[in-house]
Short mmCIF file of C-alpha atoms in Angstrom, two decimals:
data_model
loop_
_atom_site.label_atom_id
_atom_site.label_comp_id
_atom_site.label_asym_id
_atom_site.label_seq_id
_atom_site.Cartn_x
_atom_site.Cartn_y
_atom_site.Cartn_z
CA MET A 1360 65.03 98.02 115.58
CA SER A 1361 65.98 96.28 118.82
CA LEU A 1362 68.72 93.73 119.52
CA PHE A 1363 69.18 91.51 122.57
CA ILE A 1364 72.64 90.02 123.22
CA ARG A 1365 72.45 87.23 125.78
CA GLU A 1366 75.23 86.11 128.17
CA VAL A 1367 78.11 88.06 126.69
CA LYS A 1368 81.38 88.93 128.45
CA VAL A 1369 82.15 92.64 128.37
CA LEU A 1370 85.73 93.49 127.45
CA ASP A 1371 86.10 97.22 128.06
CA PRO A 1372 88.41 98.62 130.78
CA GLN A 1373 86.48 101.93 130.64
CA SER A 1374 83.16 100.25 131.42
CA PRO A 1375 81.75 99.45 134.89
CA HIS A 1376 80.79 96.07 133.38
CA HIS A 1377 84.35 95.11 132.37
CA LEU A 1378 84.90 91.31 132.50
CA LYS A 1379 81.29 90.72 133.62
CA ARG A 1380 78.84 88.38 131.89
CA VAL A 1381 75.67 90.31 131.14
CA ASN A 1382 72.66 90.64 128.89
CA VAL A 1383 72.65 93.73 126.68
CA LEU A 1384 69.59 95.34 125.10
CA ILE A 1385 70.04 97.80 122.25
CA LYS A 1386 67.17 99.88 120.89
CA GLU A 1387 67.41 102.23 117.91
CA GLY A 1388 71.17 102.31 118.11
CA VAL A 1389 71.41 103.02 121.85
CA ILE A 1390 72.35 100.67 124.72
CA THR A 1391 69.25 100.77 126.93
CA SER A 1392 69.93 97.96 129.41
CA ILE A 1393 72.93 96.05 130.73
CA ASP A 1394 71.85 93.53 133.35
CA ASN A 1395 71.08 89.83 133.85
CA LYS A 1396 67.40 90.10 132.94
CA GLU A 1397 65.57 88.81 129.88
CA HIS A 1398 64.29 91.37 127.36
CA GLN A 1399 62.10 91.22 124.28
CA ALA A 1400 63.74 92.33 121.05
CA ASP A 1401 63.39 92.03 117.28
CA THR A 1402 66.61 90.00 117.13
CA THR A 1403 68.35 87.89 119.77
CA ILE A 1404 72.00 86.82 119.62
CA GLU A 1405 73.10 83.92 121.80
CA ALA A 1406 76.55 85.16 122.82
CA LYS A 1407 77.69 82.77 125.54
CA GLY A 1408 81.48 82.50 125.38
CA GLN A 1409 81.78 85.65 123.25
CA PHE A 1410 83.25 89.11 123.97
CA LEU A 1411 81.49 92.45 123.61
CA THR A 1412 83.99 95.25 123.10
CA PRO A 1413 83.84 98.91 122.12
CA GLY A 1414 83.93 99.30 118.34
CA LEU A 1415 87.46 98.69 117.12
CA PHE A 1416 89.51 101.58 115.72
CA ASP A 1417 92.47 101.39 113.33
CA LEU A 1418 95.11 104.11 113.16
CA LYS A 1419 96.74 102.89 109.96
CA ALA A 1420 95.01 101.49 106.88
CA ASN A 1421 95.26 102.23 103.18
CA PHE A 1422 92.03 101.94 101.21
CA CYS A 1423 93.87 102.89 97.99
CA ASP A 1424 91.08 105.19 96.81
CA PRO A 1425 91.43 107.26 94.68
CA GLY A 1426 93.90 105.94 92.13
CA PHE A 1427 94.36 102.29 93.06
CA GLU A 1428 90.77 101.10 93.33
CA HIS A 1429 91.67 97.72 91.81
CA ARG A 1430 93.48 96.96 95.09
CA GLU A 1431 90.83 98.38 97.42
CA ASP A 1432 88.29 101.18 97.34
CA ILE A 1433 86.36 103.08 99.98
CA TYR A 1434 83.31 100.84 99.68
CA SER A 1435 85.22 97.52 99.81
CA GLY A 1436 87.48 98.89 102.55
CA CYS A 1437 84.54 99.97 104.69
CA GLN A 1438 82.74 96.64 104.16
CA LEU A 1439 85.92 94.81 105.08
CA ALA A 1440 86.46 96.99 108.15
CA ALA A 1441 82.89 96.48 109.36
CA ALA A 1442 83.21 92.71 108.98
CA SER A 1443 86.50 92.91 110.89
CA GLY A 1444 84.87 94.72 113.85
CA TYR A 1445 86.08 98.24 113.05
CA THR A 1446 83.67 101.13 113.50
CA GLY A 1447 86.40 103.68 112.78
CA VAL A 1448 89.48 103.76 110.54
CA ALA A 1449 92.08 106.48 109.97
CA THR A 1450 93.17 106.20 106.35
CA LEU A 1451 96.60 106.95 104.91
CA PRO A 1452 97.02 109.73 102.34
CA ASN A 1453 99.18 107.66 99.95
CA THR A 1454 96.71 107.52 97.07
CA ALA A 1455 96.74 109.02 93.56
CA PRO A 1456 96.39 111.91 93.96
CA VAL A 1457 97.85 112.13 97.45
CA VAL A 1458 95.27 113.38 99.98
CA GLN A 1459 96.42 117.02 100.21
CA ALA A 1460 93.47 119.22 99.23
CA LYS A 1461 90.07 120.03 100.77
CA SER A 1462 88.34 118.35 97.82
CA HIS A 1463 90.23 115.12 98.53
CA ILE A 1464 88.99 115.11 102.13
CA GLU A 1465 85.42 115.77 101.00
CA TYR A 1466 85.67 112.96 98.43
CA LEU A 1467 86.62 110.42 101.10
CA LYS A 1468 84.02 111.62 103.59
CA SER A 1469 81.18 111.73 101.06
CA LYS A 1470 82.00 108.35 99.57
CA SER A 1471 81.97 106.71 103.02
CA ARG A 1472 79.02 108.65 104.45
CA ASP A 1473 76.53 105.77 104.36
CA CYS A 1474 78.97 103.09 105.53
CA LEU A 1475 78.90 101.50 108.98
CA THR A 1476 82.59 102.22 109.48
CA ASP A 1477 83.45 105.88 109.98
CA ILE A 1478 86.39 107.04 107.86
CA TYR A 1479 88.80 109.61 109.32
CA PRO A 1480 91.07 110.82 106.52
CA MET A 1481 94.66 111.68 107.35
CA ALA A 1482 96.16 114.31 105.09
CA ALA A 1483 99.70 114.62 103.79
CA VAL A 1484 102.13 116.91 105.60
CA THR A 1485 104.06 117.66 102.43
CA ILE A 1486 102.97 118.02 98.81
CA ASP A 1487 102.78 114.60 97.14
CA ALA A 1488 104.31 113.16 100.35
CA LEU A 1489 107.75 114.00 98.99
CA GLY A 1490 108.91 115.70 102.16
CA GLU A 1491 109.86 119.02 100.56
CA ASP A 1492 106.99 121.55 100.66
CA LEU A 1493 104.25 121.86 103.27
CA THR A 1494 100.57 121.39 102.42
CA GLU A 1495 97.87 123.83 103.56
CA MET A 1496 97.36 122.04 106.87
CA ILE A 1497 95.02 124.60 108.45
CA ASP A 1498 92.63 124.35 105.49
CA LEU A 1499 92.87 120.56 105.55
CA HIS A 1500 92.17 120.51 109.29
CA GLU A 1501 89.08 122.66 108.80
CA ALA A 1502 87.96 120.32 105.99
CA GLY A 1503 88.12 117.35 108.35
CA ALA A 1504 91.62 115.89 108.25
CA ILE A 1505 92.07 114.04 111.54
CA ALA A 1506 95.89 114.05 111.56
CA PHE A 1507 98.85 114.80 109.31
CA THR A 1508 101.33 112.30 107.95
CA ASP A 1509 103.22 111.40 104.82
CA GLY A 1510 102.02 107.87 105.51
CA ASP A 1511 104.36 105.20 104.22
CA GLN A 1512 106.97 107.86 103.43
CA PRO A 1513 109.15 109.13 106.30
CA MET A 1514 109.66 112.83 106.88
CA TRP A 1515 113.33 112.95 105.94
CA HIS A 1516 113.71 116.75 105.77
CA THR A 1517 114.77 118.04 109.20
CA ASP A 1518 113.67 121.63 108.62
CA ILE A 1519 110.27 120.52 107.33
CA MET A 1520 109.87 118.29 110.39
CA LEU A 1521 110.57 121.24 112.67
CA LYS A 1522 108.26 123.62 110.81
CA SER A 1523 105.47 121.04 110.75
CA LEU A 1524 105.53 120.59 114.52
CA ILE A 1525 105.44 124.35 115.03
CA TYR A 1526 102.72 124.92 112.41
CA LEU A 1527 100.43 122.24 113.80
CA GLN A 1528 100.43 123.82 117.26
CA LYS A 1529 98.09 126.50 115.92
CA PHE A 1530 95.24 123.98 116.25
CA ASP A 1531 96.88 121.30 118.42
CA GLY A 1532 97.24 119.05 115.38
CA LEU A 1533 98.89 115.65 115.48
CA LEU A 1534 101.94 114.84 113.38
CA ILE A 1535 102.49 111.17 112.55
CA ASN A 1536 105.83 109.98 111.21
CA LEU A 1537 107.15 106.63 110.02
CA PRO A 1538 110.64 106.62 111.54
CA GLU A 1539 113.08 105.55 108.82
CA ASP A 1540 116.33 106.97 107.48
CA LYS A 1541 115.90 105.98 103.85
CA LEU A 1542 119.58 106.44 103.04
CA LEU A 1543 120.31 103.57 105.41
CA THR A 1544 117.55 101.33 104.06
CA ARG A 1545 118.03 102.04 100.35
CA PHE A 1546 117.86 98.84 98.26
CA GLY A 1547 117.10 96.86 101.43
CA THR A 1548 114.43 94.18 101.40
CA MET A 1549 114.36 92.73 104.94
CA ASN A 1550 115.84 93.16 108.42
CA GLU A 1551 119.62 93.32 108.48
CA GLY A 1552 120.93 90.37 110.47
CA ILE A 1553 121.94 86.73 110.40
CA VAL A 1554 118.88 85.71 108.38
CA SER A 1555 119.39 88.33 105.66
CA THR A 1556 123.06 87.32 105.38
CA GLY A 1557 122.13 83.66 105.03
CA LEU A 1558 119.51 84.43 102.38
CA GLY A 1559 121.79 86.77 100.47
CA LEU A 1560 119.33 89.67 100.72
CA LYS A 1561 120.23 93.31 101.31
CA GLY A 1562 119.35 94.22 104.88
CA MET A 1563 117.56 97.20 106.42
CA PRO A 1564 119.21 97.94 109.79
CA ALA A 1565 117.14 98.80 112.85
CA LEU A 1566 119.59 101.71 113.19
CA ALA A 1567 117.63 103.50 110.44
CA GLU A 1568 114.62 103.57 112.77
CA HIS A 1569 116.54 104.51 115.92
CA LEU A 1570 118.31 107.45 114.28
CA MET A 1571 115.04 108.92 113.02
CA ILE A 1572 113.38 108.54 116.41
CA LYS A 1573 116.31 110.22 118.16
CA ARG A 1574 116.23 113.08 115.66
CA ASP A 1575 112.48 113.57 115.99
CA LEU A 1576 112.58 113.47 119.79
CA ASP A 1577 115.25 116.18 119.84
CA ILE A 1578 113.21 118.33 117.45
CA LEU A 1579 110.05 117.77 119.49
CA ALA A 1580 111.83 118.81 122.70
CA TYR A 1581 112.96 121.98 120.92
CA SER A 1582 109.70 122.87 119.13
CA GLY A 1583 106.89 121.47 121.25
CA GLY A 1584 103.80 119.94 119.69
CA ARG A 1585 102.32 116.45 119.47
CA LEU A 1586 104.10 113.59 117.71
CA HIS A 1587 103.10 110.01 117.01
CA PHE A 1588 105.52 107.36 115.74
CA SER A 1589 103.90 104.97 113.31
CA ASN A 1590 104.74 101.27 113.15
CA ILE A 1591 107.79 101.01 115.43
CA SER A 1592 109.54 97.66 115.11
CA SER A 1593 112.58 97.33 117.36
CA ALA A 1594 113.64 96.95 120.99
CA GLU A 1595 115.75 100.11 120.88
CA SER A 1596 112.77 102.15 119.63
CA VAL A 1597 110.70 101.01 122.61
CA LYS A 1598 113.51 102.05 124.95
CA LEU A 1599 113.87 105.50 123.38
CA ILE A 1600 110.14 106.22 123.45
CA LYS A 1601 109.73 105.00 127.01
CA LYS A 1602 112.45 107.40 128.16
CA ALA A 1603 110.94 110.29 126.18
CA LYS A 1604 107.54 109.73 127.77
CA LYS A 1605 109.10 109.81 131.23
CA ASN A 1606 110.68 113.13 130.29
CA GLY A 1607 107.24 114.56 129.57
CA LEU A 1608 107.27 114.82 125.78
CA LYS A 1609 103.87 114.67 124.07
CA ILE A 1610 104.55 111.46 122.23
CA THR A 1611 102.61 108.33 121.32
CA CYS A 1612 103.35 105.34 119.11
CA ASP A 1613 101.88 102.22 117.58
CA VAL A 1614 103.00 98.79 116.42
CA SER A 1615 101.60 96.62 113.65
CA ILE A 1616 100.05 93.25 114.43
CA HIS A 1617 102.58 91.68 112.03
CA HIS A 1618 105.55 92.71 114.18
CA LEU A 1619 103.93 91.19 117.26
CA LEU A 1620 103.50 87.83 115.54
CA HIS A 1621 106.38 87.29 113.16
CA THR A 1622 110.15 87.64 112.92
CA ASP A 1623 112.62 87.70 110.05
CA GLN A 1624 112.67 83.90 110.24
CA ALA A 1625 109.37 84.01 108.30
CA ILE A 1626 111.35 85.22 105.26
CA VAL A 1627 113.38 81.99 105.02
CA GLY A 1628 110.89 80.58 102.49
CA TYR A 1629 111.08 83.80 100.42
CA ASP A 1630 107.32 84.32 100.82
CA ALA A 1631 106.82 87.88 99.56
CA ASN A 1632 103.64 88.19 101.62
CA TYR A 1633 105.93 88.69 104.63
CA LYS A 1634 107.72 91.59 102.93
CA ILE A 1635 106.74 94.80 104.74
CA ASN A 1636 108.23 98.11 105.80
CA PRO A 1637 109.50 98.39 108.46
CA PRO A 1638 110.68 94.80 108.03
CA LEU A 1639 110.03 91.94 110.41
CA ARG A 1640 112.87 91.96 112.93
CA GLU A 1641 114.39 89.48 115.39
CA ASN A 1642 112.57 87.69 118.20
CA ARG A 1643 114.18 89.91 120.85
CA ASP A 1644 112.54 92.88 119.11
CA ARG A 1645 109.18 91.11 119.03
CA LYS A 1646 109.48 90.36 122.76
CA ALA A 1647 110.37 93.99 123.48
CA LEU A 1648 107.32 95.19 121.53
CA LEU A 1649 105.06 92.91 123.56
CA LYS A 1650 106.61 94.21 126.77
CA GLY A 1651 106.15 97.78 125.55
CA LEU A 1652 102.45 97.11 125.03
CA LYS A 1653 102.05 95.76 128.53
CA ASP A 1654 103.86 98.61 130.29
CA GLY A 1655 102.06 101.33 128.30
CA THR A 1656 105.00 102.52 126.21
CA ILE A 1657 103.19 101.46 123.03
CA ASP A 1658 99.76 103.04 122.77
CA ALA A 1659 98.07 101.23 119.90
CA ILE A 1660 98.11 98.18 117.66
CA VAL A 1661 97.43 98.84 113.97
CA SER A 1662 96.42 96.56 111.13
CA ALA A 1663 98.83 98.30 108.70
CA HIS A 1664 96.33 97.13 106.07
CA SER A 1665 98.18 97.48 102.77
CA PRO A 1666 96.52 95.86 99.74
CA GLN A 1667 98.76 95.04 96.77
CA ASP A 1668 98.25 93.75 93.24
CA GLU A 1669 98.70 90.00 92.96
CA GLU A 1670 101.33 90.65 90.31
CA SER A 1671 103.22 92.90 92.75
CA LYS A 1672 103.76 89.98 95.12
CA LYS A 1673 104.32 87.12 92.67
CA LEU A 1674 107.88 88.23 92.02
CA GLU A 1675 111.37 87.54 93.29
CA PHE A 1676 111.43 88.62 96.93
CA ASP A 1677 113.67 91.63 96.40
CA ARG A 1678 111.43 92.93 93.59
CA ALA A 1679 108.08 92.42 95.34
CA GLU A 1680 106.14 95.35 96.83
CA ASP A 1681 105.81 95.85 100.59
CA GLY A 1682 102.54 95.19 102.38
CA ILE A 1683 100.19 92.71 104.08
CA LEU A 1684 96.42 92.76 104.42
CA GLY A 1685 95.68 93.29 108.10
CA LEU A 1686 92.06 94.09 108.92
CA GLN A 1687 90.19 90.82 108.50
CA THR A 1688 92.86 88.76 110.29
CA MET A 1689 93.41 91.17 113.19
CA ILE A 1690 91.19 89.42 115.75
CA PRO A 1691 92.42 85.85 115.08
CA SER A 1692 95.99 87.19 115.06
CA LEU A 1693 95.60 88.87 118.45
CA LEU A 1694 93.88 85.83 119.92
CA SER A 1695 96.76 83.63 118.75
CA LEU A 1696 99.00 85.57 121.16
CA ASP A 1697 97.02 84.26 124.14
CA GLU A 1698 100.11 82.79 125.85
CA GLU A 1699 101.93 86.13 125.67
CA LEU A 1700 99.15 88.74 125.66
CA ASP A 1701 95.77 88.49 127.35
CA PRO A 1702 92.76 90.10 125.61
CA SER A 1703 92.37 92.47 128.56
CA GLU A 1704 95.90 93.73 127.75
CA TRP A 1705 95.27 94.51 124.09
CA ILE A 1706 91.63 95.56 123.87
CA ASP A 1707 92.22 99.24 124.72
CA LYS A 1708 95.06 99.31 122.16
CA ILE A 1709 92.54 98.81 119.36
CA THR A 1710 89.59 100.73 120.84
CA SER A 1711 90.01 103.57 123.35
CA ARG A 1712 93.68 104.53 122.96
CA PRO A 1713 93.62 105.16 119.19
CA ARG A 1714 90.58 107.40 119.64
CA ALA A 1715 92.27 109.26 122.51
CA ILE A 1716 95.38 109.84 120.38
CA LEU A 1717 93.20 111.47 117.72
CA LYS A 1718 91.17 113.34 120.38
CA LEU A 1719 87.93 111.68 119.31
CA ALA A 1720 84.98 111.20 121.64
CA PRO A 1721 85.44 108.12 123.84
CA VAL A 1722 83.40 104.99 123.19
CA THR A 1723 82.35 102.71 126.02
CA ILE A 1724 79.83 100.00 126.90
CA ALA A 1725 77.35 101.58 129.30
CA GLU A 1726 73.64 102.29 129.48
CA SER A 1727 72.42 105.30 127.45
CA GLU A 1728 75.58 105.20 125.31
CA LYS A 1729 75.45 104.88 121.53
CA ALA A 1730 75.86 101.25 120.47
CA ASN A 1731 79.36 101.47 119.04
CA VAL A 1732 80.34 97.87 119.75
CA THR A 1733 81.95 94.72 118.37
CA LEU A 1734 80.92 91.14 119.18
CA ILE A 1735 83.76 88.61 118.98
CA ASP A 1736 83.61 84.82 119.06
CA PRO A 1737 87.12 83.76 120.24
CA LYS A 1738 86.55 80.06 119.48
CA LYS A 1739 85.01 80.34 116.02
CA LYS A 1740 87.06 78.54 113.35
CA TRP A 1741 86.90 79.74 109.76
CA LYS A 1742 88.90 79.48 106.57
CA TYR A 1743 90.40 82.61 105.08
CA ASP A 1744 89.94 82.03 101.37
CA GLN A 1745 88.33 83.35 98.23
CA LYS A 1746 84.87 82.84 99.70
CA SER A 1747 85.46 84.63 103.02
CA ASN A 1748 87.98 87.29 101.94
CA LEU A 1749 86.28 90.68 101.64
CA SER A 1750 89.28 92.62 100.34
CA LYS A 1751 89.89 93.11 96.64
CA SER A 1752 93.45 91.90 97.24
CA VAL A 1753 94.91 88.61 98.50
CA ASN A 1754 98.40 89.54 99.79
CA SER A 1755 98.24 87.74 103.11
CA PRO A 1756 100.37 84.85 104.43
CA TYR A 1757 97.17 83.51 106.05
CA TYR A 1758 95.30 83.13 102.76
CA GLY A 1759 94.03 79.56 102.41
CA LYS A 1760 94.51 78.77 106.11
CA GLU A 1761 92.08 78.01 108.94
CA LEU A 1762 91.96 80.72 111.61
CA THR A 1763 90.46 80.78 115.10
CA GLY A 1764 88.48 83.79 116.30
CA GLN A 1765 86.02 85.85 114.31
CA VAL A 1766 83.87 88.95 114.60
CA SER A 1767 80.20 87.92 114.93
CA ALA A 1768 78.67 91.38 114.63
CA THR A 1769 79.58 95.06 114.46
CA LEU A 1770 77.22 97.87 115.44
CA ASN A 1771 77.59 101.59 114.93
CA GLY A 1772 74.40 103.25 116.03
CA GLU A 1773 71.55 101.76 114.00
CA LYS A 1774 73.92 100.29 111.42
CA ILE A 1775 74.74 96.64 111.95
CA TYR A 1776 76.89 94.01 110.26
CA GLN A 1777 76.46 90.34 111.14
CA THR A 1778 78.86 87.69 109.88
CA PRO A 1779 77.00 84.99 107.92
CA SER A 1780 76.90 81.74 109.87
#
């Protein structure tokens, strides 16, 4: 099969064609020509005004399989990811059972083997993600676990944190932690501040995040190893990580798209679709996160895709479960930040940097390279509703709204997904 993409703008800082308008010919899953010439192909896509990027990569998504397949499963998650432009996704281990055995890794890899989107399972650091006893991380690494994390559960046990960092150095493994002191956030439902006080809701102070980051940085300086902070949300966290990087610690971090877009003001209407952990914070935090992206302190933007039962969200705000769908709305969400963040400033945060963090082979747009690419129409308007939603769940504040910006096609080798016109 051959595909000709005409007059597309390349968006790839690693490519010699970055920001250029070119014609791209792809044959049998390989980019064979990038020039301004016309080429014959089985299929032609008129892409004037569109972006061609490396295949997107997500560092944090939960496909809920096994155990919660009614929310999402590997097949629906991979279909959704492909339609959202993602050729690779690192999945959280918070399933039932928790991903903590070689058979669990093989289950995920075998179930996704024929999908366009490559699944990279992350395994739990501790048994059942309870933070008390270590899993067999060497065996899990050999089975294909790409990184180690307790996912949406923070590593609260200081000694386990230390031992994990030491243990993982045997194979240069990556430890990922959600920084949260749960004793400070217990019974909390949103960011602690003026808004939570006005709404009469128990707050979750940003201090809970800062304390955990400080603790982990001290342990990392003592033990060595590689550490990644998942889903940071506050100005102080950006400051702490920036300083640690300058001091030479092997540290990376990510931020969710939700924290770049929204603040705790979104909670005023008690819409449980805005209830997430860490919670949406103040606008000064949002501004600091954007600045951290621009100066390189923050390495990646994640979807934090977290499907939930409809019944889990249609409750009083303080009783509702945390989580927002994030994959299918990622591109329109990023494009809506155009006055604060240019596409050239965020594209590597969802393509090359996540892969580098996981030490995966780089993906770029160049001749003779595998066609691992995403085609984006930044002006396309579409309605996010029952007809277009590809997730099994509907917990999104954008549901029922018109969005601008959509993935036109996703290619991973000879596998291709094209959005119906």
